[in-house]
Coordinates of C-alpha atoms and ligand atoms in Angstrom, one line a residue:
M299 CA -0.1 -0.4 0.0
S300 CA 1.1 3.5 -0.5
Y301 CA 2.4 5.7 1.9
V302 CA -0.4 8.3 0.8
S303 CA -2.8 5.4 1.3
R304 CA -1.3 4.4 4.5
T305 CA -1.5 7.4 5.9
L306 CA -5.3 7.8 4.8
Q307 CA -6.6 4.7 6.0
G308 CA -5.1 5.2 9.4
L309 CA -6.5 8.8 9.6
K310 CA -10.5 7.3 9.1
Q311 CA -9.9 4.6 11.2
S312 CA -8.6 7.1 14.0
F313 CA -11.0 9.7 13.5
P314 CA -14.0 7.9 12.7
A315 CA -17.2 10.3 11.2
Q316 CA -15.2 13.8 10.1
T317 CA -15.9 13.6 6.7
E318 CA -15.1 17.2 5.9
F319 CA -12.1 16.5 7.2
Y320 CA -11.3 13.3 5.1
Q321 CA -12.6 15.2 1.8
A322 CA -9.5 18.1 2.5
V323 CA -7.1 15.4 3.8
E324 CA -7.5 13.6 0.2
E325 CA -8.0 16.8 -1.8
V326 CA -4.7 17.2 -0.7
L327 CA -2.7 13.8 -0.2
E328 CA -3.9 12.6 -3.9
T329 CA -1.7 15.2 -5.5
L330 CA 1.4 14.8 -3.5
P331 CA 2.7 11.5 -5.0
P332 CA 5.2 13.5 -7.5
V333 CA 6.7 15.5 -4.9
L334 CA 7.1 12.7 -2.6
E335 CA 8.5 10.1 -5.6
A336 CA 11.0 13.3 -6.2
N337 CA 11.8 13.5 -2.1
P338 CA 12.4 10.9 -0.3
R339 CA 13.4 12.2 2.7
Y340 CA 9.4 13.5 3.0
E341 CA 8.5 9.9 3.4
E342 CA 11.8 8.8 6.2
Q343 CA 11.3 11.7 7.9
N344 CA 6.9 10.6 7.7
I345 CA 5.4 13.9 6.9
L346 CA 2.6 12.9 5.6
R347 CA 1.4 11.2 9.1
R348 CA 3.3 14.3 10.9
I349 CA 1.1 17.2 9.2
I350 CA -2.5 15.1 8.8
E351 CA -1.9 15.6 13.0
P352 CA -3.0 18.7 14.9
E353 CA 0.1 19.8 17.5
R354 CA -3.1 20.7 19.7
Q355 CA -6.9 20.7 20.1
I356 CA -9.1 22.9 22.2
T357 CA -12.3 22.2 23.1
F358 CA -14.4 24.2 25.9
R359 CA -17.5 24.4 27.0
V360 CA -18.8 28.1 26.5
T361 CA -21.7 29.3 28.8
W362 CA -23.8 32.4 28.6
M363 CA -26.9 34.4 29.4
D364 CA -29.5 35.1 26.8
D365 CA -31.6 37.8 26.9
D366 CA -34.9 36.3 28.9
N367 CA -31.9 35.4 31.4
R368 CA -32.0 31.4 30.2
I369 CA -28.4 30.2 30.4
Q370 CA -27.4 28.7 27.3
V371 CA -24.2 26.3 26.1
N372 CA -22.7 26.2 23.3
R373 CA -19.1 24.3 22.4
G374 CA -16.0 25.9 21.6
H375 CA -12.9 25.0 19.5
R376 CA -9.5 25.8 18.0
V377 CA -7.1 24.0 16.3
Q378 CA -4.0 24.2 16.5
F379 CA -2.8 22.5 13.6
N380 CA 1.1 23.2 12.6
S381 CA 3.9 25.9 13.6
A382 CA 6.0 25.3 11.1
L383 CA 6.6 28.1 9.7
G384 CA 4.9 30.5 12.1
P385 CA 2.3 31.5 15.1
Y386 CA -0.8 29.1 14.3
K387 CA -2.9 31.9 12.0
G388 CA -6.9 31.6 10.7
G389 CA -10.3 32.6 11.6
L390 CA -12.7 31.5 13.8
R391 CA -16.1 30.4 12.7
F392 CA -19.4 31.0 14.9
H393 CA -22.1 28.5 12.6
P394 CA -24.6 25.8 13.9
T395 CA -23.0 23.5 11.5
V396 CA -19.3 23.5 13.6
N397 CA -18.1 19.9 14.2
P398 CA -14.4 18.6 14.5
S399 CA -14.7 18.3 11.6
I400 CA -15.2 21.1 10.2
I401 CA -13.0 22.8 12.0
K402 CA -9.7 20.7 11.2
F403 CA -10.9 20.6 7.8
L404 CA -10.6 24.2 7.9
G405 CA -7.9 24.2 10.2
F406 CA -6.0 21.7 7.5
E407 CA -6.7 23.8 4.2
Q408 CA -5.3 27.2 6.5
I409 CA -1.6 25.2 6.4
F410 CA -1.3 25.1 2.6
K411 CA -3.0 28.4 2.0
N412 CA -1.1 30.1 4.7
A413 CA 2.1 28.4 3.2
L414 CA 1.5 29.4 -0.5
T415 CA 1.3 33.2 0.5
G416 CA 4.9 32.7 1.3
L417 CA 4.0 34.9 4.8
A418 CA 5.3 33.3 7.7
I419 CA 2.2 31.7 8.9
G420 CA 1.2 28.7 10.5
G421 CA -1.6 27.1 10.3
G422 CA -4.6 27.2 12.6
K423 CA -8.7 27.5 12.6
G424 CA -11.2 27.8 15.6
G425 CA -15.3 28.2 16.5
S426 CA -18.2 27.5 18.1
N427 CA -21.1 26.2 17.0
F428 CA -23.5 29.2 18.0
D429 CA -25.8 30.8 15.8
P430 CA -25.3 34.3 15.8
R431 CA -28.6 35.2 13.1
G432 CA -31.3 36.2 15.3
R433 CA -29.5 37.3 18.2
S434 CA -29.2 40.4 19.7
D435 CA -26.4 42.9 20.5
M436 CA -26.1 42.2 23.9
E437 CA -26.2 38.3 23.5
I438 CA -23.6 38.1 20.7
M439 CA -21.0 40.4 23.4
R440 CA -22.1 38.1 26.4
F441 CA -22.1 35.1 24.1
C442 CA -18.1 35.9 22.6
Q443 CA -17.0 37.3 26.2
S444 CA -17.4 34.0 27.1
F445 CA -16.0 32.7 24.7
M446 CA -12.7 34.7 25.2
T447 CA -12.7 34.1 28.8
E448 CA -11.5 30.4 28.0
L449 CA -9.5 30.9 25.1
Y450 CA -7.6 33.6 25.9
R451 CA -5.3 31.4 27.7
H452 CA -4.3 29.6 24.3
V453 CA -3.8 32.6 21.8
G454 CA -1.1 36.0 21.5
P455 CA 0.2 38.0 19.1
T456 CA 2.9 35.2 18.0
T457 CA 1.3 32.4 19.5
D458 CA -1.8 31.7 17.7
V459 CA -4.0 35.0 15.7
P460 CA -7.7 33.9 15.6
A461 CA -10.1 35.9 13.0
G462 CA -12.9 36.2 10.9
D463 CA -15.0 33.6 8.7
I464 CA -18.2 32.5 9.2
G465 CA -20.6 34.6 11.4
V466 CA -17.6 36.7 12.9
G467 CA -16.6 40.2 11.8
T468 CA -15.9 43.4 13.0
R469 CA -18.2 43.1 15.8
E470 CA -17.8 40.1 17.0
I471 CA -13.9 40.4 17.1
A472 CA -14.3 44.0 18.5
Y473 CA -15.6 42.4 21.9
L474 CA -13.6 39.3 22.0
F475 CA -10.5 42.2 21.6
G476 CA -12.4 43.6 24.5
Q477 CA -12.3 40.6 27.0
Y478 CA -9.0 39.6 26.0
K479 CA -7.8 43.0 26.5
R480 CA -9.5 42.6 30.3
L481 CA -8.1 39.2 31.0
T482 CA -4.7 40.0 30.0
K483 CA -4.5 44.0 30.4
R484 CA -2.4 44.0 26.9
F485 CA -3.4 45.9 24.0
E486 CA -2.1 44.0 21.4
G487 CA -2.1 42.0 18.0
V488 CA -4.2 38.8 19.2
L489 CA -6.6 39.4 16.6
T490 CA -7.5 40.5 12.7
G491 CA -10.1 42.5 11.2
K492 CA -10.0 44.5 14.3
G493 CA -11.9 48.3 13.9
L494 CA -9.8 51.2 12.4
L495 CA -10.0 53.1 15.5
W496 CA -7.7 50.1 17.5
G497 CA -5.0 48.5 15.8
G498 CA -7.4 47.3 12.4
S499 CA -5.7 47.1 9.3
A500 CA -7.6 49.3 6.1
G501 CA -8.1 47.1 3.6
R502 CA -8.6 43.6 5.7
E503 CA -12.3 43.3 5.5
A504 CA -12.5 43.4 1.5
A505 CA -9.2 41.6 1.1
T506 CA -10.7 38.2 0.3
G507 CA -13.3 39.3 -1.8
H508 CA -11.0 41.2 -4.1
G509 CA -7.7 39.2 -3.5
C510 CA -10.1 36.0 -5.5
V511 CA -10.8 38.9 -7.8
Y512 CA -7.6 39.7 -8.5
F513 CA -6.6 36.0 -8.7
A514 CA -8.6 35.7 -11.2
Q515 CA -7.6 37.9 -13.2
H516 CA -4.3 36.4 -13.5
M517 CA -5.4 32.9 -14.7
L518 CA -7.2 35.1 -17.5
E519 CA -4.5 37.0 -18.2
D520 CA -2.7 34.4 -19.0
R521 CA -5.5 32.8 -21.5
G522 CA -5.9 36.0 -23.4
E523 CA -8.8 36.5 -22.0
Q524 CA -10.6 39.4 -18.9
L525 CA -13.3 39.9 -16.4
E526 CA -14.5 43.1 -18.6
G527 CA -17.9 43.1 -19.7
Q528 CA -18.6 39.3 -19.0
R529 CA -21.5 38.0 -16.3
C530 CA -20.4 36.7 -13.0
L531 CA -22.2 34.1 -10.9
V532 CA -21.7 35.1 -6.8
S533 CA -22.8 32.8 -4.2
G534 CA -23.2 34.1 -1.0
A535 CA -24.0 37.0 0.8
G536 CA -21.7 37.6 3.3
N537 CA -17.6 39.6 3.5
V538 CA -16.5 37.2 0.9
A539 CA -19.5 37.6 -2.2
L540 CA -20.2 41.4 -1.6
H541 CA -16.7 42.9 -2.0
T542 CA -16.6 40.8 -4.6
V543 CA -19.2 42.0 -6.9
E544 CA -17.8 45.4 -5.4
K545 CA -14.4 44.2 -6.8
L546 CA -16.4 42.9 -10.3
Y547 CA -18.0 45.8 -10.5
E548 CA -15.0 47.9 -10.4
L549 CA -13.8 46.2 -13.4
N550 CA -16.3 47.1 -15.4
A551 CA -18.0 43.4 -15.2
T552 CA -21.8 42.5 -14.2
P553 CA -22.7 40.2 -11.3
V554 CA -25.7 38.8 -12.2
T555 CA -26.1 36.8 -8.4
V556 CA -26.0 36.5 -4.9
S557 CA -27.2 33.8 -2.3
D558 CA -27.8 32.6 0.9
S559 CA -29.1 30.0 3.3
K560 CA -32.8 30.7 2.3
G561 CA -31.9 30.9 -1.1
T562 CA -30.4 32.9 -4.4
L563 CA -31.7 35.9 -6.6
Y564 CA -31.1 36.9 -9.7
H565 CA -30.8 39.6 -11.3
A566 CA -30.0 40.0 -15.2
D567 CA -29.0 43.6 -15.0
G568 CA -26.4 42.8 -12.6
I569 CA -27.2 42.8 -8.8
D570 CA -28.2 46.3 -6.6
L571 CA -24.9 46.2 -4.4
P572 CA -26.6 48.6 -1.7
L573 CA -30.2 46.9 -1.0
V574 CA -28.3 42.9 -0.6
R575 CA -26.2 45.2 1.7
S576 CA -29.1 46.9 3.5
L577 CA -30.8 43.9 3.4
K578 CA -28.0 41.4 5.5
R579 CA -27.5 43.9 7.9
Q580 CA -31.1 43.6 9.0
P581 CA -31.5 40.2 11.6
N582 CA -32.2 37.7 9.7
G583 CA -33.0 39.6 7.0
S584 CA -34.0 37.8 3.8
L585 CA -33.1 38.5 0.2
A586 CA -36.4 37.6 -0.8
A587 CA -37.6 41.1 -0.1
Y588 CA -35.3 42.2 -3.1
M589 CA -38.2 41.4 -5.6
E590 CA -40.1 44.3 -3.5
E591 CA -37.8 46.9 -5.5
H592 CA -36.8 44.7 -8.5
T593 CA -40.0 42.8 -9.9
E594 CA -38.1 41.8 -12.9
A595 CA -35.3 39.8 -10.7
E596 CA -35.7 36.2 -9.8
Y597 CA -35.8 35.2 -6.2
T598 CA -35.5 31.1 -6.0
P599 CA -35.7 29.8 -2.4
V600 CA -34.0 26.3 -1.4
S601 CA -36.2 24.4 -1.7
D602 CA -36.9 24.7 -5.2
Y603 CA -33.6 23.9 -5.7
P604 CA -32.7 20.9 -8.2
A605 CA -32.3 18.0 -6.7
D606 CA -28.7 17.5 -7.9
G607 CA -27.2 20.6 -7.1
H608 CA -27.8 24.7 -6.9
A609 CA -29.9 27.4 -8.3
V610 CA -27.0 30.1 -8.4
W611 CA -24.9 27.7 -10.6
R612 CA -27.8 27.1 -13.2
Y613 CA -27.5 30.4 -14.8
P614 CA -25.5 31.1 -17.9
A615 CA -21.9 33.2 -17.5
F616 CA -18.5 34.0 -18.4
A617 CA -16.7 33.4 -14.1
A618 CA -18.3 31.7 -11.0
F619 CA -17.2 32.8 -8.3
P620 CA -18.1 30.3 -4.9
S621 CA -17.9 32.4 -1.9
A622 CA -20.5 31.0 0.7
T623 CA -19.9 27.4 2.3
Q624 CA -18.0 24.1 1.8
N625 CA -19.8 21.4 -0.5
E626 CA -22.2 24.5 -2.2
L627 CA -21.1 23.0 -5.6
T628 CA -21.9 19.9 -7.1
R629 CA -20.6 17.7 -10.3
A630 CA -23.9 18.2 -12.0
D631 CA -23.7 22.1 -11.1
A632 CA -20.0 22.3 -12.2
E633 CA -21.3 20.2 -15.3
A634 CA -24.0 22.8 -16.0
L635 CA -21.6 26.0 -15.2
V636 CA -19.2 24.5 -18.1
E637 CA -22.1 23.5 -20.2
N638 CA -23.5 27.3 -20.2
G639 CA -19.7 28.5 -21.0
C640 CA -18.0 29.6 -18.0
Q641 CA -14.5 30.1 -18.4
C642 CA -13.1 30.9 -15.1
L643 CA -13.5 29.6 -11.1
A644 CA -11.9 31.6 -8.6
E645 CA -12.8 29.9 -4.7
G646 CA -13.5 32.2 -2.3
A647 CA -15.2 30.1 -0.1
N648 CA -13.2 27.3 1.4
M649 CA -13.5 24.4 0.0
P650 CA -17.0 24.9 -1.9
C651 CA -17.0 22.2 -4.7
E652 CA -17.0 18.5 -3.6
A653 CA -14.2 16.3 -4.9
E654 CA -16.3 15.3 -7.8
A655 CA -16.9 18.8 -9.1
V656 CA -12.8 19.4 -8.6
H657 CA -11.9 16.5 -10.8
F658 CA -14.6 17.6 -13.2
L659 CA -12.8 21.0 -13.6
E660 CA -9.7 19.7 -13.3
D661 CA -10.2 17.8 -16.4
V662 CA -12.4 20.1 -18.8
G663 CA -9.5 22.6 -17.7
I664 CA -11.4 25.8 -17.3
A665 CA -9.2 28.5 -15.1
Y666 CA -9.8 26.8 -12.0
G667 CA -8.2 28.4 -8.9
P668 CA -9.0 26.3 -5.5
G669 CA -9.7 28.7 -2.3
K670 CA -6.4 27.7 -0.9
A671 CA -4.9 30.1 -4.0
A672 CA -7.4 32.7 -4.5
N673 CA -9.1 32.9 -1.1
A674 CA -5.8 33.7 0.2
G675 CA -5.8 37.7 0.4
G676 CA -7.8 37.7 3.5
V677 CA -5.0 36.3 5.5
A678 CA -2.2 37.6 3.8
V679 CA -3.6 41.6 4.7
S680 CA -4.4 39.5 8.5
Q681 CA -0.9 38.8 8.7
L682 CA 0.0 42.8 6.6
E683 CA -2.4 43.9 10.3
M684 CA 0.1 41.8 12.5
A685 CA 3.1 43.3 10.9
Q686 CA 1.9 46.7 11.3
N687 CA 0.7 46.1 15.5
A688 CA 4.5 45.1 16.0
R689 CA 5.7 48.1 14.5
M690 CA 2.4 50.6 16.1
Q691 CA 1.9 51.3 12.4
A692 CA -1.3 52.1 10.2
W693 CA -0.5 51.7 6.6
S694 CA -2.7 53.7 4.3
E695 CA -5.5 51.3 2.4
E696 CA -3.5 52.2 -1.0
R697 CA -0.5 51.1 0.5
V698 CA -2.4 47.7 1.7
D699 CA -4.2 47.2 -1.8
E700 CA -0.6 47.6 -3.2
H701 CA 0.4 44.3 -1.5
L702 CA -2.8 42.5 -1.9
Q703 CA -2.1 42.6 -5.2
R704 CA 1.4 41.5 -5.1
I705 CA 0.6 39.0 -2.6
M706 CA -2.0 37.6 -5.5
R707 CA 0.4 37.9 -8.2
E708 CA 3.1 35.8 -6.4
I709 CA 0.6 33.1 -5.3
Y710 CA -0.8 32.9 -9.0
L711 CA 2.8 32.5 -10.0
R712 CA 4.0 30.3 -7.3
A713 CA 1.1 27.6 -8.5
S714 CA 1.5 28.1 -11.6
T715 CA 5.4 27.5 -12.0
T716 CA 4.6 24.5 -9.7
A717 CA 2.0 23.1 -12.2
E718 CA 4.4 23.4 -14.7
E719 CA 7.8 22.3 -12.9
F720 CA 5.6 18.3 -12.5
G721 CA 4.9 18.3 -16.1
V722 CA 0.3 19.7 -15.2
P723 CA 0.6 23.1 -17.0
G724 CA -2.7 25.3 -15.5
N725 CA -3.1 23.0 -13.2
L726 CA -3.4 25.4 -10.0
V727 CA -4.6 22.3 -7.3
V728 CA -1.6 20.2 -7.8
G729 CA 0.9 23.2 -8.1
G730 CA -0.8 25.3 -5.3
N731 CA -0.7 21.8 -2.9
I732 CA 2.9 20.8 -3.6
A733 CA 4.3 24.3 -3.5
G734 CA 2.5 24.9 -0.1
F735 CA 2.9 21.6 1.1
R736 CA 6.9 21.6 -0.1
R737 CA 7.8 24.9 2.0
V738 CA 6.0 23.6 5.4
A739 CA 7.2 20.3 4.8
E740 CA 11.2 21.8 4.4
A741 CA 10.2 24.3 7.6
M742 CA 9.5 20.7 9.7
I743 CA 12.2 18.8 8.8
D744 CA 14.7 21.8 9.5
Q745 CA 12.8 21.9 13.1
G746 CA 13.7 18.2 14.0
A747 CA 11.5 15.7 15.3
V748 CA 9.2 18.0 17.1
Ligands
LIG283 P1 -20.5 35.1 5.9 O1 -21.0 35.0 7.5 O2 -19.8 37.2 6.6 O3 -21.2 35.2 4.7 C1 -21.5 33.9 5.1 C2 -22.6 33.9 3.7 O4 -22.6 32.2 3.1 C3 -23.8 34.6 4.2 O5 -24.7 34.6 3.2 C4 -24.6 32.8 4.7 O6 -25.8 33.3 4.4 C5 -23.7 31.9 3.5 N1 -23.6 30.5 4.4 C6 -23.3 30.6 5.1 N2 -23.1 29.0 5.3 C7 -24.4 28.6 4.8 C8 -25.0 27.6 4.1 N3 -24.5 26.4 4.9 N4 -25.8 27.0 3.3 C9 -25.8 28.5 2.1 N5 -25.5 29.5 2.4 C10 -24.3 29.7 3.9 O7 -18.5 34.6 6.4 P2 -18.0 34.9 4.9 O8 -18.3 35.8 3.3 O9 -16.5 35.4 6.2 O10 -17.2 33.6 4.5 C11 -17.8 32.7 3.2 C12 -16.8 31.7 2.5 O11 -15.7 32.3 2.6 C13 -16.2 30.7 4.0 O12 -16.4 29.7 3.2 C14 -14.8 31.3 4.9 O13 -14.7 30.2 5.4 C15 -14.4 31.8 3.3 N6 -13.4 32.7 3.7 C16 -13.2 33.5 4.4 C17 -12.9 34.9 4.6 C18 -13.0 36.1 5.3 O14 -11.8 36.7 5.1 N7 -14.0 36.2 5.9 C19 -11.0 34.1 4.7 C20 -11.0 33.0 3.1 C21 -11.9 32.5 3.1 P3 -26.6 33.1 6.0 O15 -26.5 34.7 5.7 O16 -28.0 32.6 5.5 O17 -26.1 32.8 6.9
LIG284 O1 -10.4 30.9 6.1 C1 -9.8 32.0 6.4 O2 -8.6 32.1 5.2 C2 -9.9 33.2 7.2 N1 -11.4 32.8 7.4 C3 -9.2 34.4 6.9 C4 -8.4 33.9 8.4 C5 -7.9 35.3 8.6 O3 -6.5 34.3 9.4 O4 -7.6 36.1 8.4

């Protein structure tokens, strides 16, 4: 049995039912045989077995009082996956679906994504099954304070630096930061995505969505194509999705969809971004209300989605930007996209495409930017925020954007030149995984059996 197969088999035996984690691990390991053959040291040093094992996992109870003075209980997680390249770095997700498998898949992907940025950051992830939607501001504050009361002892600006993800934006980071400061007396860069008045970086909020569009531009440029004048599909209606929509408009492309957990909105003239922003700002805000202002638009509730996929991917467009959540794009969705003329898919979300969809897109050969490359702009600007905090500086938005554009170009070049080196030109899954893996593996070997 091969080193890859043995590693996967052992993983499934020791962590039953962690399906999203297996999916993320398989997706990386199946691309590694060429680099393992070229570097026998990686197997000799047992790198695969070590890299799939988190250095540390913390699980804790989070109790908090709701507005009716009832005690609520949630579960908190932080997975400190790999610190070969730097302090653990990665977001916190607050969503009812959060469980150890989800946090581990996200933490595992974060290792390779962060390595691919070329910056000195390790990989980690955390979160809770707490659902912020429909909760009052004070409930969110009490939850965040309780969450940090446990987490603070495990994090720090040179140890582990959490940030946002689904359900965690500037408001949640603010409450978490306030509680960290109260407990430690330290005003320092322990979290990224902070408010601009208290240590946040200009451009961080927009970085993932903007970076993802920059990445798509690089893929297309190499193929003599561009986004200008093209129709684009975007899923999600949160931070990543709406900043993707914003950047597409700046480039004179036309984003025609957004979606959320309740349904999909299609507007052939282009999504009315200010309206979507104001609808989603309301607690439990629904995209369905968009139709009151734009009767010509189309709203499909989740109950009317095709049995084998999602409504958002069934419209004709040149490019697709999945920016909501994992496994939101099936093989049937991918087939529909390609049949309808889609030439480019850049992942704003983490692991949005099912494994079968990824294999299909690779076979067809359209420009496909995997999340570990395409959505790395967010964590990259988080690292710039850490650098600014360490030097007590605040950079301008223009300066941050210049760095973001440079970093996205470098990620694209790293992934594409590595793909060429391994004889699969244009395959950014293989190129990105190998380029990230090699950096981490070399650093692990240098640091010995730790
Ligand atoms: P937000 O919480 O701001 O937005 C998430 C959006 O996705 C919402 O519109 C939400 O719908 C929708 N969504 C979430 N879960 C589901 C689901 N199970 N089914 C359908 N829709 C769903 O999160 P972000 O925009 O920050 O994150 C989106 C994706 O991008 C995630 O995969 C995240 O891991 C990834 N990412 C985020 C980065 C960041 O900097 N924030 C960086 C890199 C990747 P609803 O409003 O109905 O809940
Ligand atoms: O998935 C991700 O890269 C993030 N949620 C952002 C992580 C970060 O530390 O900024």
